[in-house]
Amino acid sequence: NLGGLYANGQGVPQDYASARLWIEKAAAQGKAEAQFNLGVLYYNGRGVTQDYATARQWYEKAAAQGLAVAQYNLGFLYYLGKGVPQNYAMARNWWGKAATQGHARAQIRLGALYEMGNGVPQDYVRAYMWYNLAAANLTSDGDMEVAAGNRDTIAIFLTSAQIAEGQRLSQQCQENKFRNCD
């Protein structure tokens, strides 16, 4: 928490180097949130030299503990090929782990993978399902509009039966608390 205060300049002058020192202490104790935050510092080059490979290492530690936001960020590294070779299948793997915890932005990203056929077979019904789930789970109006807009755009390419199937899959996924969604 002290590292977060320094990183955000809350109650103390903003100081990323001090933030890193305190966050490292918590990360060394195995705290997933601290490991994730250390990854963010390395990803953005705040208080440290920007280093995507080191960011990946910290994200992996937090992701292995089930932290959805770390899984989401790790998926992005694989999607963009930052600190790792670009690998859509690995992006799909990590976003899938986050999405099944209800991480709506990961659900949007999965929808995009299925829409484009990146790392998965192209499947507009699955894309519709993931976009629909994200639209239902987001609280930020801007993100919700993106998810709903993507869902509605993909619907143009679907028959009414396929839309109904996408909606059924969305409902089934929610009822199963995001288990076995894919």
mmCIF file of C-alpha atoms in Angstrom:
data_model
loop_
_atom_site.group_PDB
_atom_site.id
_atom_site.type_symbol
_atom_site.label_atom_id
_atom_site.label_comp_id
_atom_site.label_asym_id
_atom_site.label_seq_id
_atom_site.Cartn_x
_atom_site.Cartn_y
_atom_site.Cartn_z
ATOM 1 C CA ASN A 1 0.000 0.000 0.000
ATOM 2 C CA LEU A 2 2.847 2.378 0.772
ATOM 3 C CA GLY A 3 4.260 1.733 -2.697
ATOM 4 C CA GLY A 4 0.875 2.626 -4.169
ATOM 5 C CA LEU A 5 0.829 5.882 -2.218
ATOM 6 C CA TYR A 6 4.224 6.826 -3.641
ATOM 7 C CA ALA A 7 3.234 5.758 -7.156
ATOM 8 C CA ASN A 8 0.066 7.871 -7.033
ATOM 9 C CA GLY A 9 1.446 10.779 -4.992
ATOM 10 C CA GLN A 10 -1.180 10.346 -2.286
ATOM 11 C CA GLY A 11 -0.089 11.939 0.980
ATOM 12 C CA VAL A 12 3.523 11.943 -0.235
ATOM 13 C CA PRO A 13 5.255 13.437 -3.282
ATOM 14 C CA GLN A 14 4.920 11.130 -6.282
ATOM 15 C CA ASP A 15 8.112 9.092 -6.433
ATOM 16 C CA TYR A 16 8.234 5.980 -8.613
ATOM 17 C CA ALA A 17 11.646 4.905 -7.311
ATOM 18 C CA SER A 18 10.307 4.821 -3.741
ATOM 19 C CA ALA A 19 7.150 3.117 -4.998
ATOM 20 C CA ARG A 20 9.267 0.423 -6.630
ATOM 21 C CA LEU A 21 11.247 -0.200 -3.435
ATOM 22 C CA TRP A 22 8.124 -0.722 -1.323
ATOM 23 C CA ILE A 23 6.318 -2.736 -3.992
ATOM 24 C CA GLU A 24 9.403 -4.977 -4.392
ATOM 25 C CA LYS A 25 9.297 -5.766 -0.656
ATOM 26 C CA ALA A 26 5.690 -6.936 -0.933
ATOM 27 C CA ALA A 27 6.332 -8.780 -4.221
ATOM 28 C CA ALA A 28 9.225 -10.674 -2.625
ATOM 29 C CA GLN A 29 6.743 -11.886 0.005
ATOM 30 C CA GLY A 30 4.603 -13.395 -2.768
ATOM 31 C CA LYS A 31 1.827 -10.784 -2.773
ATOM 32 C CA ALA A 32 0.126 -11.128 -6.175
ATOM 33 C CA GLU A 33 -1.076 -7.513 -6.313
ATOM 34 C CA ALA A 34 2.452 -6.262 -5.611
ATOM 35 C CA GLN A 35 3.892 -8.572 -8.281
ATOM 36 C CA PHE A 36 1.338 -7.215 -10.731
ATOM 37 C CA ASN A 37 2.098 -3.595 -9.767
ATOM 38 C CA LEU A 38 5.806 -4.218 -10.169
ATOM 39 C CA GLY A 39 5.070 -5.558 -13.641
ATOM 40 C CA VAL A 40 3.159 -2.353 -14.399
ATOM 41 C CA LEU A 41 6.136 -0.252 -13.305
ATOM 42 C CA TYR A 42 8.452 -2.205 -15.624
ATOM 43 C CA TYR A 43 5.929 -2.122 -18.475
ATOM 44 C CA ASN A 44 5.620 1.671 -18.233
ATOM 45 C CA GLY A 45 9.220 2.400 -17.216
ATOM 46 C CA ARG A 46 8.259 4.184 -14.006
ATOM 47 C CA GLY A 47 10.988 4.132 -11.379
ATOM 48 C CA VAL A 48 12.833 1.548 -13.482
ATOM 49 C CA THR A 49 14.098 1.200 -17.026
ATOM 50 C CA GLN A 50 11.217 0.075 -19.234
ATOM 51 C CA ASP A 51 11.595 -3.675 -19.706
ATOM 52 C CA TYR A 52 8.775 -5.777 -21.132
ATOM 53 C CA ALA A 53 10.528 -9.073 -20.377
ATOM 54 C CA THR A 54 10.796 -8.182 -16.687
ATOM 55 C CA ALA A 55 7.187 -6.969 -16.728
ATOM 56 C CA ARG A 56 6.231 -10.376 -18.125
ATOM 57 C CA GLN A 57 8.079 -12.186 -15.329
ATOM 58 C CA TRP A 58 6.212 -10.228 -12.656
ATOM 59 C CA TYR A 59 2.871 -10.589 -14.441
ATOM 60 C CA GLU A 60 3.457 -14.351 -14.684
ATOM 61 C CA LYS A 61 4.024 -14.625 -10.932
ATOM 62 C CA ALA A 62 0.793 -12.768 -10.197
ATOM 63 C CA ALA A 63 -1.118 -14.577 -12.966
ATOM 64 C CA ALA A 64 -0.045 -17.952 -11.585
ATOM 65 C CA GLN A 65 -1.754 -16.952 -8.342
ATOM 66 C CA GLY A 66 -4.968 -16.310 -10.283
ATOM 67 C CA LEU A 67 -4.923 -12.498 -10.392
ATOM 68 C CA ALA A 68 -7.203 -11.747 -13.357
ATOM 69 C CA VAL A 69 -5.743 -8.333 -14.170
ATOM 70 C CA ALA A 70 -2.248 -9.864 -14.364
ATOM 71 C CA GLN A 71 -3.576 -12.588 -16.667
ATOM 72 C CA TYR A 72 -5.163 -9.881 -18.818
ATOM 73 C CA ASN A 73 -1.934 -7.858 -19.038
ATOM 74 C CA LEU A 74 0.085 -10.985 -19.756
ATOM 75 C CA GLY A 75 -2.292 -11.733 -22.621
ATOM 76 C CA PHE A 76 -1.576 -8.281 -23.996
ATOM 77 C CA LEU A 77 2.178 -8.881 -23.956
ATOM 78 C CA TYR A 78 1.680 -12.025 -26.035
ATOM 79 C CA TYR A 79 -0.808 -10.321 -28.328
ATOM 80 C CA LEU A 80 1.536 -7.398 -29.000
ATOM 81 C CA GLY A 81 4.775 -9.407 -28.860
ATOM 82 C CA LYS A 82 6.317 -7.224 -26.147
ATOM 83 C CA GLY A 83 8.950 -9.062 -24.086
ATOM 84 C CA VAL A 84 7.840 -12.328 -25.719
ATOM 85 C CA PRO A 85 7.379 -13.552 -29.276
ATOM 86 C CA GLN A 86 3.940 -12.563 -30.565
ATOM 87 C CA ASN A 87 1.642 -15.500 -29.946
ATOM 88 C CA TYR A 88 -2.129 -15.180 -30.341
ATOM 89 C CA ALA A 89 -2.737 -18.623 -28.849
ATOM 90 C CA MET A 90 -0.929 -17.605 -25.651
ATOM 91 C CA ALA A 91 -2.850 -14.309 -25.605
ATOM 92 C CA ARG A 92 -6.036 -16.341 -25.919
ATOM 93 C CA ASN A 93 -4.927 -18.637 -23.083
ATOM 94 C CA TRP A 94 -4.259 -15.780 -20.647
ATOM 95 C CA TRP A 95 -7.291 -13.728 -21.661
ATOM 96 C CA GLY A 96 -9.388 -16.876 -21.299
ATOM 97 C CA LYS A 97 -8.203 -17.311 -17.703
ATOM 98 C CA ALA A 98 -9.079 -13.689 -16.903
ATOM 99 C CA ALA A 99 -12.382 -13.799 -18.802
ATOM 100 C CA THR A 100 -13.590 -16.840 -16.897
ATOM 101 C CA GLN A 101 -13.115 -14.826 -13.714
ATOM 102 C CA GLY A 102 -15.497 -12.225 -15.114
ATOM 103 C CA HIS A 103 -12.822 -9.790 -16.364
ATOM 104 C CA ALA A 104 -14.895 -7.921 -18.939
ATOM 105 C CA ARG A 105 -12.017 -6.378 -20.877
ATOM 106 C CA ALA A 106 -10.527 -9.839 -21.342
ATOM 107 C CA GLN A 107 -13.938 -10.931 -22.618
ATOM 108 C CA ILE A 108 -13.839 -8.106 -25.189
ATOM 109 C CA ARG A 109 -10.371 -9.239 -26.288
ATOM 110 C CA LEU A 110 -11.542 -12.846 -26.638
ATOM 111 C CA GLY A 111 -14.435 -11.623 -28.752
ATOM 112 C CA ALA A 112 -11.959 -9.838 -31.008
ATOM 113 C CA LEU A 113 -9.786 -12.955 -31.332
ATOM 114 C CA TYR A 114 -12.795 -15.021 -32.397
ATOM 115 C CA GLU A 115 -14.009 -12.282 -34.720
ATOM 116 C CA MET A 116 -10.650 -12.070 -36.497
ATOM 117 C CA GLY A 117 -9.622 -15.725 -36.167
ATOM 118 C CA ASN A 118 -6.369 -14.843 -34.360
ATOM 119 C CA GLY A 119 -5.105 -17.828 -32.344
ATOM 120 C CA VAL A 120 -8.512 -19.496 -32.613
ATOM 121 C CA PRO A 121 -10.734 -20.578 -35.480
ATOM 122 C CA GLN A 122 -12.811 -17.618 -36.675
ATOM 123 C CA ASP A 123 -16.202 -17.966 -35.011
ATOM 124 C CA TYR A 124 -18.678 -15.082 -35.086
ATOM 125 C CA VAL A 125 -21.075 -16.815 -32.669
ATOM 126 C CA ARG A 126 -18.287 -17.111 -30.052
ATOM 127 C CA ALA A 127 -17.262 -13.523 -30.762
ATOM 128 C CA TYR A 128 -20.872 -12.435 -30.211
ATOM 129 C CA MET A 129 -21.018 -14.448 -26.968
ATOM 130 C CA TRP A 130 -17.855 -12.845 -25.522
ATOM 131 C CA TYR A 131 -18.875 -9.324 -26.561
ATOM 132 C CA ASN A 132 -22.321 -9.909 -25.073
ATOM 133 C CA LEU A 133 -20.831 -11.123 -21.790
ATOM 134 C CA ALA A 134 -18.517 -8.114 -21.626
ATOM 135 C CA ALA A 135 -21.371 -5.681 -22.302
ATOM 136 C CA ALA A 136 -23.323 -7.243 -19.434
ATOM 137 C CA ASN A 137 -20.373 -7.158 -17.001
ATOM 138 C CA LEU A 138 -18.798 -3.755 -17.612
ATOM 139 C CA THR A 139 -19.454 -0.812 -15.368
ATOM 140 C CA SER A 140 -17.572 1.838 -17.379
ATOM 141 C CA ASP A 141 -19.903 3.419 -19.921
ATOM 142 C CA GLY A 142 -17.154 3.805 -22.527
ATOM 143 C CA ASP A 143 -16.081 0.175 -22.292
ATOM 144 C CA MET A 144 -19.694 -0.990 -22.252
ATOM 145 C CA GLU A 145 -20.331 0.952 -25.448
ATOM 146 C CA VAL A 146 -17.299 -0.704 -27.072
ATOM 147 C CA ALA A 147 -18.471 -4.188 -26.093
ATOM 148 C CA ALA A 148 -22.071 -3.558 -27.136
ATOM 149 C CA GLY A 149 -20.945 -1.884 -30.360
ATOM 150 C CA ASN A 150 -18.695 -4.807 -31.236
ATOM 151 C CA ARG A 151 -21.508 -7.255 -30.422
ATOM 152 C CA ASP A 152 -23.988 -5.341 -32.565
ATOM 153 C CA THR A 153 -21.507 -5.039 -35.446
ATOM 154 C CA ILE A 154 -20.786 -8.763 -35.453
ATOM 155 C CA ALA A 155 -24.550 -9.461 -35.345
ATOM 156 C CA ILE A 156 -24.806 -8.078 -38.886
ATOM 157 C CA PHE A 157 -22.972 -11.192 -40.083
ATOM 158 C CA LEU A 158 -25.147 -13.631 -38.119
ATOM 159 C CA THR A 159 -28.497 -15.219 -38.776
ATOM 160 C CA SER A 160 -31.207 -14.841 -36.141
ATOM 161 C CA ALA A 161 -30.553 -18.467 -35.120
ATOM 162 C CA GLN A 162 -26.842 -17.718 -34.637
ATOM 163 C CA ILE A 163 -27.639 -14.632 -32.552
ATOM 164 C CA ALA A 164 -29.963 -16.748 -30.417
ATOM 165 C CA GLU A 165 -27.161 -19.309 -29.997
ATOM 166 C CA GLY A 166 -24.712 -16.574 -28.959
ATOM 167 C CA GLN A 167 -27.225 -15.297 -26.412
ATOM 168 C CA ARG A 168 -27.838 -18.821 -25.118
ATOM 169 C CA LEU A 169 -24.098 -19.406 -24.731
ATOM 170 C CA SER A 170 -23.759 -16.074 -22.893
ATOM 171 C CA GLN A 171 -26.543 -16.958 -20.481
ATOM 172 C CA GLN A 172 -25.159 -20.461 -19.925
ATOM 173 C CA CYS A 173 -21.714 -19.029 -19.252
ATOM 174 C CA GLN A 174 -23.075 -16.565 -16.681
ATOM 175 C CA GLU A 175 -25.203 -19.222 -14.993
ATOM 176 C CA ASN A 176 -22.104 -21.432 -14.692
ATOM 177 C CA LYS A 177 -20.173 -18.497 -13.159
ATOM 178 C CA PHE A 178 -17.926 -18.342 -16.259
ATOM 179 C CA ARG A 179 -16.833 -21.984 -16.012
ATOM 180 C CA ASN A 180 -16.642 -23.976 -19.249
ATOM 181 C CA CYS A 181 -17.467 -20.972 -21.411
ATOM 182 C CA ASP A 182 -15.179 -21.850 -24.242
#
